[in-house]
Amino acid sequence: MAAPRRDTRGIVDAAGLFTRVRFRRREPAPPLRPYLEHYWLIDWDLDEPYASHVVPHPSVNIVFQRYEGQDPFAELAGIGLGLFTQKLEGRGRVCGIQFRPGGFRPFFPGHPVTRWTGRRIRLAGTDPTPVLSPDDEDARVAALDTCLLGLGPHPDPQADRAMTLVDRIRTDRTIRRVADFARAEGVSVRLLQRLFAAYVGVGPKWVILRYRIHEALERAETSADVDWAALAADLGYADQAHLVRDFTTTVGVPPATYARHRAP
């Protein structure tokens, strides 16, 4: 597996966030790497409150969190269907486990992943102290490894299949229609939808659209002069209006407006 990615896809106003928090991605232990994107670690010490916004990936996360004035806690975060907002103030720390799409179920094999989609559930029996307390970053990563290795993973060829298919969607821009994708993979649309419901937590069409919005968001983040019509065609949209509508619905403002305010 490659090292943790370095892109900012999904983070709204990445530049603003990174000036306020210390953000890192770390690799898990080798036995966990086939199932995880990475660990993500955030620490902050703010004079003024800041609201962070993320367009979620099609990934389940387990998040250990400590906010000023609150008891620390661990939380299972299913795939977020809309924009996620978190207010940060004072001092705090978050240590997260981001599973690969399809990689969560080998650790929790009893239920389809749709069970957690759109939900955030406190893990009452999980002590967050070993993860959040160490000032040493390597010790936090080791504690995350220990936590996950105690849960599995349980090998599952269907999970492997789901992870492979989502990776293909993420990296291949020519995948634009679920019917064409299913045909190319030699399966029916219905079978593909059932696999994604059970192992990813959202349907293949949702995954296709979300990754395209991530790419548009990153382009808007880094450039104020984007040819939106050309980008819409490149991402597989029927026209620019469809891209603008999806971007606005997901992020809250039209892409050109976002680019003018966010891009350097």
PDB file of N, CA, C and O in Angstrom, residues 25-80:
ATOM      1  N   ARG A  25      -1.079  12.883   8.762  1.00  0.00           N
ATOM      2  CA  ARG A  25      -1.548  11.549   8.422  1.00  0.00           C
ATOM      3  C   ARG A  25      -0.423  10.568   8.709  1.00  0.00           C
ATOM      4  O   ARG A  25       0.733  10.834   8.388  1.00  0.00           O
ATOM      5  N   ARG A  26      -0.779   9.429   9.305  1.00  0.00           N
ATOM      6  CA  ARG A  26       0.227   8.427   9.658  1.00  0.00           C
ATOM      7  C   ARG A  26      -0.214   7.051   9.179  1.00  0.00           C
ATOM      8  O   ARG A  26      -1.411   6.731   9.144  1.00  0.00           O
ATOM      9  N   GLU A  27       0.775   6.217   8.867  1.00  0.00           N
ATOM     10  CA  GLU A  27       0.492   4.851   8.435  1.00  0.00           C
ATOM     11  C   GLU A  27       0.193   3.958   9.627  1.00  0.00           C
ATOM     12  O   GLU A  27       0.835   4.075  10.678  1.00  0.00           O
ATOM     13  N   PRO A  28      -0.740   3.022   9.480  1.00  0.00           N
ATOM     14  CA  PRO A  28      -0.962   2.017  10.528  1.00  0.00           C
ATOM     15  C   PRO A  28       0.055   0.895  10.423  1.00  0.00           C
ATOM     16  O   PRO A  28       0.905   0.875   9.513  1.00  0.00           O
ATOM     17  N   ALA A  29      -0.034  -0.061  11.341  1.00  0.00           N
ATOM     18  CA  ALA A  29       0.835  -1.240  11.308  1.00  0.00           C
ATOM     19  C   ALA A  29       0.594  -2.027  10.019  1.00  0.00           C
ATOM     20  O   ALA A  29      -0.517  -2.009   9.466  1.00  0.00           O
ATOM     21  N   PRO A  30       1.608  -2.736   9.513  1.00  0.00           N
ATOM     22  CA  PRO A  30       1.476  -3.448   8.237  1.00  0.00           C
ATOM     23  C   PRO A  30       0.242  -4.333   8.106  1.00  0.00           C
ATOM     24  O   PRO A  30      -0.396  -4.328   7.045  1.00  0.00           O
ATOM     25  N   PRO A  31      -0.160  -5.118   9.126  1.00  0.00           N
ATOM     26  CA  PRO A  31      -1.351  -5.962   8.931  1.00  0.00           C
ATOM     27  C   PRO A  31      -2.637  -5.175   8.710  1.00  0.00           C
ATOM     28  O   PRO A  31      -3.620  -5.720   8.193  1.00  0.00           O
ATOM     29  N   LEU A  32      -2.649  -3.890   9.080  1.00  0.00           N
ATOM     30  CA  LEU A  32      -3.854  -3.070   8.959  1.00  0.00           C
ATOM     31  C   LEU A  32      -3.910  -2.275   7.655  1.00  0.00           C
ATOM     32  O   LEU A  32      -4.980  -1.797   7.267  1.00  0.00           O
ATOM     33  N   ARG A  33      -2.801  -2.141   6.983  1.00  0.00           N
ATOM     34  CA  ARG A  33      -2.729  -1.240   5.831  1.00  0.00           C
ATOM     35  C   ARG A  33      -3.663  -1.609   4.685  1.00  0.00           C
ATOM     36  O   ARG A  33      -4.157  -0.712   3.999  1.00  0.00           O
ATOM     37  N   PRO A  34      -3.917  -2.898   4.415  1.00  0.00           N
ATOM     38  CA  PRO A  34      -4.868  -3.189   3.334  1.00  0.00           C
ATOM     39  C   PRO A  34      -6.274  -2.663   3.591  1.00  0.00           C
ATOM     40  O   PRO A  34      -7.058  -2.516   2.649  1.00  0.00           O
ATOM     41  N   TYR A  35      -6.605  -2.349   4.841  1.00  0.00           N
ATOM     42  CA  TYR A  35      -7.976  -1.995   5.201  1.00  0.00           C
ATOM     43  C   TYR A  35      -8.153  -0.511   5.543  1.00  0.00           C
ATOM     44  O   TYR A  35      -9.274  -0.036   5.629  1.00  0.00           O
ATOM     45  N   LEU A  36      -7.059   0.196   5.750  1.00  0.00           N
ATOM     46  CA  LEU A  36      -7.123   1.571   6.210  1.00  0.00           C
ATOM     47  C   LEU A  36      -6.535   2.525   5.176  1.00  0.00           C
ATOM     48  O   LEU A  36      -5.553   2.199   4.503  1.00  0.00           O
ATOM     49  N   GLU A  37      -7.134   3.724   5.089  1.00  0.00           N
ATOM     50  CA  GLU A  37      -6.507   4.805   4.335  1.00  0.00           C
ATOM     51  C   GLU A  37      -5.292   5.313   5.103  1.00  0.00           C
ATOM     52  O   GLU A  37      -4.201   5.446   4.548  1.00  0.00           O
ATOM     53  N   HIS A  38      -5.500   5.621   6.386  1.00  0.00           N
ATOM     54  CA  HIS A  38      -4.449   6.171   7.233  1.00  0.00           C
ATOM     55  C   HIS A  38      -5.059   6.489   8.595  1.00  0.00           C
ATOM     56  O   HIS A  38      -6.277   6.414   8.787  1.00  0.00           O
ATOM     57  N   TYR A  39      -4.196   6.850   9.525  1.00  0.00           N
ATOM     58  CA  TYR A  39      -4.623   7.544  10.734  1.00  0.00           C
ATOM     59  C   TYR A  39      -4.496   9.041  10.463  1.00  0.00           C
ATOM     60  O   TYR A  39      -3.650   9.477   9.679  1.00  0.00           O
ATOM     61  N   TRP A  40      -5.337   9.837  11.114  1.00  0.00           N
ATOM     62  CA  TRP A  40      -5.209  11.294  10.987  1.00  0.00           C
ATOM     63  C   TRP A  40      -5.228  11.903  12.385  1.00  0.00           C
ATOM     64  O   TRP A  40      -6.032  11.548  13.237  1.00  0.00           O
ATOM     65  N   LEU A  41      -4.287  12.800  12.608  1.00  0.00           N
ATOM     66  CA  LEU A  41      -4.060  13.383  13.929  1.00  0.00           C
ATOM     67  C   LEU A  41      -4.165  14.902  13.824  1.00  0.00           C
ATOM     68  O   LEU A  41      -3.559  15.519  12.937  1.00  0.00           O
ATOM     69  N   ILE A  42      -4.930  15.501  14.728  1.00  0.00           N
ATOM     70  CA  ILE A  42      -5.094  16.949  14.755  1.00  0.00           C
ATOM     71  C   ILE A  42      -4.929  17.450  16.192  1.00  0.00           C
ATOM     72  O   ILE A  42      -5.511  16.888  17.119  1.00  0.00           O
ATOM     73  N   ASP A  43      -4.134  18.505  16.359  1.00  0.00           N
ATOM     74  CA  ASP A  43      -4.008  19.200  17.642  1.00  0.00           C
ATOM     75  C   ASP A  43      -4.198  20.686  17.386  1.00  0.00           C
ATOM     76  O   ASP A  43      -3.790  21.205  16.340  1.00  0.00           O
ATOM     77  N   TRP A  44      -4.805  21.384  18.346  1.00  0.00           N
ATOM     78  CA  TRP A  44      -4.986  22.822  18.178  1.00  0.00           C
ATOM     79  C   TRP A  44      -4.934  23.537  19.526  1.00  0.00           C
ATOM     80  O   TRP A  44      -5.182  22.950  20.576  1.00  0.00           O
ATOM     81  N   ASP A  45      -4.583  24.811  19.454  1.00  0.00           N
ATOM     82  CA  ASP A  45      -4.571  25.711  20.611  1.00  0.00           C
ATOM     83  C   ASP A  45      -4.931  27.082  20.056  1.00  0.00           C
ATOM     84  O   ASP A  45      -4.081  27.821  19.563  1.00  0.00           O
ATOM     85  N   LEU A  46      -6.219  27.430  20.126  1.00  0.00           N
ATOM     86  CA  LEU A  46      -6.758  28.578  19.408  1.00  0.00           C
ATOM     87  C   LEU A  46      -7.128  29.717  20.342  1.00  0.00           C
ATOM     88  O   LEU A  46      -7.669  29.494  21.430  1.00  0.00           O
ATOM     89  N   ASP A  47      -6.856  30.934  19.900  1.00  0.00           N
ATOM     90  CA  ASP A  47      -7.310  32.117  20.624  1.00  0.00           C
ATOM     91  C   ASP A  47      -8.765  32.439  20.308  1.00  0.00           C
ATOM     92  O   ASP A  47      -9.474  33.024  21.137  1.00  0.00           O
ATOM     93  N   GLU A  48      -9.201  32.078  19.086  1.00  0.00           N
ATOM     94  CA  GLU A  48     -10.569  32.334  18.662  1.00  0.00           C
ATOM     95  C   GLU A  48     -11.178  31.054  18.104  1.00  0.00           C
ATOM     96  O   GLU A  48     -10.474  30.243  17.503  1.00  0.00           O
ATOM     97  N   PRO A  49     -12.468  30.855  18.273  1.00  0.00           N
ATOM     98  CA  PRO A  49     -13.114  29.651  17.726  1.00  0.00           C
ATOM     99  C   PRO A  49     -13.003  29.607  16.206  1.00  0.00           C
ATOM    100  O   PRO A  49     -12.945  30.644  15.534  1.00  0.00           O
ATOM    101  N   TYR A  50     -12.987  28.385  15.684  1.00  0.00           N
ATOM    102  CA  TYR A  50     -12.919  28.177  14.238  1.00  0.00           C
ATOM    103  C   TYR A  50     -13.810  26.989  13.896  1.00  0.00           C
ATOM    104  O   TYR A  50     -13.780  25.956  14.582  1.00  0.00           O
ATOM    105  N   ALA A  51     -14.592  27.131  12.838  1.00  0.00           N
ATOM    106  CA  ALA A  51     -15.446  26.030  12.379  1.00  0.00           C
ATOM    107  C   ALA A  51     -14.779  25.363  11.176  1.00  0.00           C
ATOM    108  O   ALA A  51     -14.548  26.001  10.146  1.00  0.00           O
ATOM    109  N   SER A  52     -14.461  24.088  11.312  1.00  0.00           N
ATOM    110  CA  SER A  52     -13.896  23.330  10.203  1.00  0.00           C
ATOM    111  C   SER A  52     -15.024  22.621   9.451  1.00  0.00           C
ATOM    112  O   SER A  52     -16.030  22.222  10.050  1.00  0.00           O
ATOM    113  N   HIS A  53     -14.847  22.471   8.146  1.00  0.00           N
ATOM    114  CA  HIS A  53     -15.869  21.857   7.302  1.00  0.00           C
ATOM    115  C   HIS A  53     -15.203  20.799   6.421  1.00  0.00           C
ATOM    116  O   HIS A  53     -14.133  21.041   5.864  1.00  0.00           O
ATOM    117  N   VAL A  54     -15.869  19.666   6.286  1.00  0.00           N
ATOM    118  CA  VAL A  54     -15.336  18.563   5.475  1.00  0.00           C
ATOM    119  C   VAL A  54     -16.465  17.966   4.652  1.00  0.00           C
ATOM    120  O   VAL A  54     -17.569  17.743   5.177  1.00  0.00           O
ATOM    121  N   VAL A  55     -16.180  17.730   3.366  1.00  0.00           N
ATOM    122  CA  VAL A  55     -17.072  16.938   2.524  1.00  0.00           C
ATOM    123  C   VAL A  55     -16.600  15.483   2.673  1.00  0.00           C
ATOM    124  O   VAL A  55     -15.551  15.110   2.142  1.00  0.00           O
ATOM    125  N   PRO A  56     -17.322  14.656   3.422  1.00  0.00           N
ATOM    126  CA  PRO A  56     -16.789  13.345   3.814  1.00  0.00           C
ATOM    127  C   PRO A  56     -16.480  12.430   2.634  1.00  0.00           C
ATOM    128  O   PRO A  56     -17.147  12.463   1.596  1.00  0.00           O
ATOM    129  N   HIS A  57     -15.462  11.624   2.830  1.00  0.00           N
ATOM    130  CA  HIS A  57     -15.146  10.545   1.905  1.00  0.00           C
ATOM    131  C   HIS A  57     -16.132   9.390   2.133  1.00  0.00           C
ATOM    132  O   HIS A  57     -16.799   9.333   3.175  1.00  0.00           O
ATOM    133  N   PRO A  58     -16.220   8.447   1.203  1.00  0.00           N
ATOM    134  CA  PRO A  58     -17.072   7.268   1.422  1.00  0.00           C
ATOM    135  C   PRO A  58     -16.383   6.267   2.358  1.00  0.00           C
ATOM    136  O   PRO A  58     -16.187   5.103   2.029  1.00  0.00           O
ATOM    137  N   SER A  59     -16.007   6.752   3.524  1.00  0.00           N
ATOM    138  CA  SER A  59     -15.232   5.978   4.487  1.00  0.00           C
ATOM    139  C   SER A  59     -15.872   6.054   5.865  1.00  0.00           C
ATOM    140  O   SER A  59     -16.373   7.106   6.267  1.00  0.00           O
ATOM    141  N   VAL A  60     -15.804   4.956   6.589  1.00  0.00           N
ATOM    142  CA  VAL A  60     -16.145   4.937   8.006  1.00  0.00           C
ATOM    143  C   VAL A  60     -14.906   5.373   8.789  1.00  0.00           C
ATOM    144  O   VAL A  60     -13.780   5.050   8.410  1.00  0.00           O
ATOM    145  N   ASN A  61     -15.107   6.112   9.867  1.00  0.00           N
ATOM    146  CA  ASN A  61     -14.012   6.528  10.746  1.00  0.00           C
ATOM    147  C   ASN A  61     -14.314   6.126  12.182  1.00  0.00           C
ATOM    148  O   ASN A  61     -15.476   6.128  12.600  1.00  0.00           O
ATOM    149  N   ILE A  62     -13.280   5.803  12.931  1.00  0.00           N
ATOM    150  CA  ILE A  62     -13.356   5.748  14.391  1.00  0.00           C
ATOM    151  C   ILE A  62     -12.511   6.898  14.894  1.00  0.00           C
ATOM    152  O   ILE A  62     -11.351   7.047  14.503  1.00  0.00           O
ATOM    153  N   VAL A  63     -13.098   7.749  15.748  1.00  0.00           N
ATOM    154  CA  VAL A  63     -12.465   9.007  16.113  1.00  0.00           C
ATOM    155  C   VAL A  63     -12.391   9.133  17.631  1.00  0.00           C
ATOM    156  O   VAL A  63     -13.417   9.052  18.323  1.00  0.00           O
ATOM    157  N   PHE A  64     -11.175   9.370  18.127  1.00  0.00           N
ATOM    158  CA  PHE A  64     -10.940   9.637  19.546  1.00  0.00           C
ATOM    159  C   PHE A  64     -10.799  11.150  19.695  1.00  0.00           C
ATOM    160  O   PHE A  64      -9.977  11.767  19.015  1.00  0.00           O
ATOM    161  N   GLN A  65     -11.586  11.753  20.614  1.00  0.00           N
ATOM    162  CA  GLN A  65     -11.709  13.207  20.612  1.00  0.00           C
ATOM    163  C   GLN A  65     -11.607  13.788  22.018  1.00  0.00           C
ATOM    164  O   GLN A  65     -12.174  13.237  22.967  1.00  0.00           O
ATOM    165  N   ARG A  66     -10.897  14.910  22.093  1.00  0.00           N
ATOM    166  CA  ARG A  66     -10.794  15.644  23.361  1.00  0.00           C
ATOM    167  C   ARG A  66     -10.957  17.131  23.068  1.00  0.00           C
ATOM    168  O   ARG A  66     -10.165  17.731  22.353  1.00  0.00           O
ATOM    169  N   TYR A  67     -12.041  17.711  23.616  1.00  0.00           N
ATOM    170  CA  TYR A  67     -12.330  19.130  23.443  1.00  0.00           C
ATOM    171  C   TYR A  67     -12.296  19.800  24.804  1.00  0.00           C
ATOM    172  O   TYR A  67     -12.674  19.202  25.827  1.00  0.00           O
ATOM    173  N   GLU A  68     -11.873  21.053  24.818  1.00  0.00           N
ATOM    174  CA  GLU A  68     -11.771  21.793  26.068  1.00  0.00           C
ATOM    175  C   GLU A  68     -13.134  21.885  26.750  1.00  0.00           C
ATOM    176  O   GLU A  68     -14.140  22.219  26.118  1.00  0.00           O
ATOM    177  N   GLY A  69     -13.169  21.537  28.028  1.00  0.00           N
ATOM    178  CA  GLY A  69     -14.410  21.602  28.782  1.00  0.00           C
ATOM    179  C   GLY A  69     -15.285  20.369  28.669  1.00  0.00           C
ATOM    180  O   GLY A  69     -16.390  20.346  29.216  1.00  0.00           O
ATOM    181  N   GLN A  70     -14.819  19.325  27.938  1.00  0.00           N
ATOM    182  CA  GLN A  70     -15.596  18.095  27.779  1.00  0.00           C
ATOM    183  C   GLN A  70     -14.745  16.885  28.166  1.00  0.00           C
ATOM    184  O   GLN A  70     -13.522  16.915  28.080  1.00  0.00           O
ATOM    185  N   ASP A  71     -15.415  15.817  28.574  1.00  0.00           N
ATOM    186  CA  ASP A  71     -14.721  14.565  28.794  1.00  0.00           C
ATOM    187  C   ASP A  71     -14.327  13.962  27.446  1.00  0.00           C
ATOM    188  O   ASP A  71     -15.091  14.047  26.476  1.00  0.00           O
ATOM    189  N   PRO A  72     -13.145  13.358  27.341  1.00  0.00           N
ATOM    190  CA  PRO A  72     -12.752  12.729  26.080  1.00  0.00           C
ATOM    191  C   PRO A  72     -13.656  11.538  25.765  1.00  0.00           C
ATOM    192  O   PRO A  72     -14.218  10.910  26.667  1.00  0.00           O
ATOM    193  N   PHE A  73     -13.779  11.224  24.486  1.00  0.00           N
ATOM    194  CA  PHE A  73     -14.652  10.129  24.088  1.00  0.00           C
ATOM    195  C   PHE A  73     -14.186   9.553  22.752  1.00  0.00           C
ATOM    196  O   PHE A  73     -13.413  10.170  22.006  1.00  0.00           O
ATOM    197  N   ALA A  74     -14.677   8.354  22.468  1.00  0.00           N
ATOM    198  CA  ALA A  74     -14.444   7.695  21.180  1.00  0.00           C
ATOM    199  C   ALA A  74     -15.778   7.574  20.464  1.00  0.00           C
ATOM    200  O   ALA A  74     -16.821   7.368  21.093  1.00  0.00           O
ATOM    201  N   GLU A  75     -15.739   7.677  19.149  1.00  0.00           N
ATOM    202  CA  GLU A  75     -16.965   7.721  18.367  1.00  0.00           C
ATOM    203  C   GLU A  75     -16.786   6.955  17.062  1.00  0.00           C
ATOM    204  O   GLU A  75     -15.733   7.028  16.425  1.00  0.00           O
ATOM    205  N   LEU A  76     -17.820   6.202  16.699  1.00  0.00           N
ATOM    206  CA  LEU A  76     -17.876   5.574  15.383  1.00  0.00           C
ATOM    207  C   LEU A  76     -18.650   6.509  14.463  1.00  0.00           C
ATOM    208  O   LEU A  76     -19.807   6.849  14.728  1.00  0.00           O
ATOM    209  N   ALA A  77     -18.009   6.960  13.395  1.00  0.00           N
ATOM    210  CA  ALA A  77     -18.636   7.877  12.448  1.00  0.00           C
ATOM    211  C   ALA A  77     -18.864   7.155  11.132  1.00  0.00           C
ATOM    212  O   ALA A  77     -17.905   6.839  10.411  1.00  0.00           O
ATOM    213  N   GLY A  78     -20.133   6.843  10.830  1.00  0.00           N
ATOM    214  CA  GLY A  78     -20.452   6.279   9.538  1.00  0.00           C
ATOM    215  C   GLY A  78     -20.260   7.308   8.443  1.00  0.00           C
ATOM    216  O   GLY A  78     -19.972   8.480   8.705  1.00  0.00           O
ATOM    217  N   ILE A  79     -20.417   6.902   7.210  1.00  0.00           N
ATOM    218  CA  ILE A  79     -20.220   7.812   6.090  1.00  0.00           C
ATOM    219  C   ILE A  79     -21.186   8.990   6.215  1.00  0.00           C
ATOM    220  O   ILE A  79     -22.392   8.807   6.355  1.00  0.00           O
ATOM    221  N   GLY A  80     -20.636  10.189   6.172  1.00  0.00           N
ATOM    222  CA  GLY A  80     -21.463  11.384   6.243  1.00  0.00           C
ATOM    223  C   GLY A  80     -22.034  11.728   4.884  1.00  0.00           C
ATOM    224  O   GLY A  80     -21.300  11.840   3.904  1.00  0.00           O
TER     225      GLY A  80
END
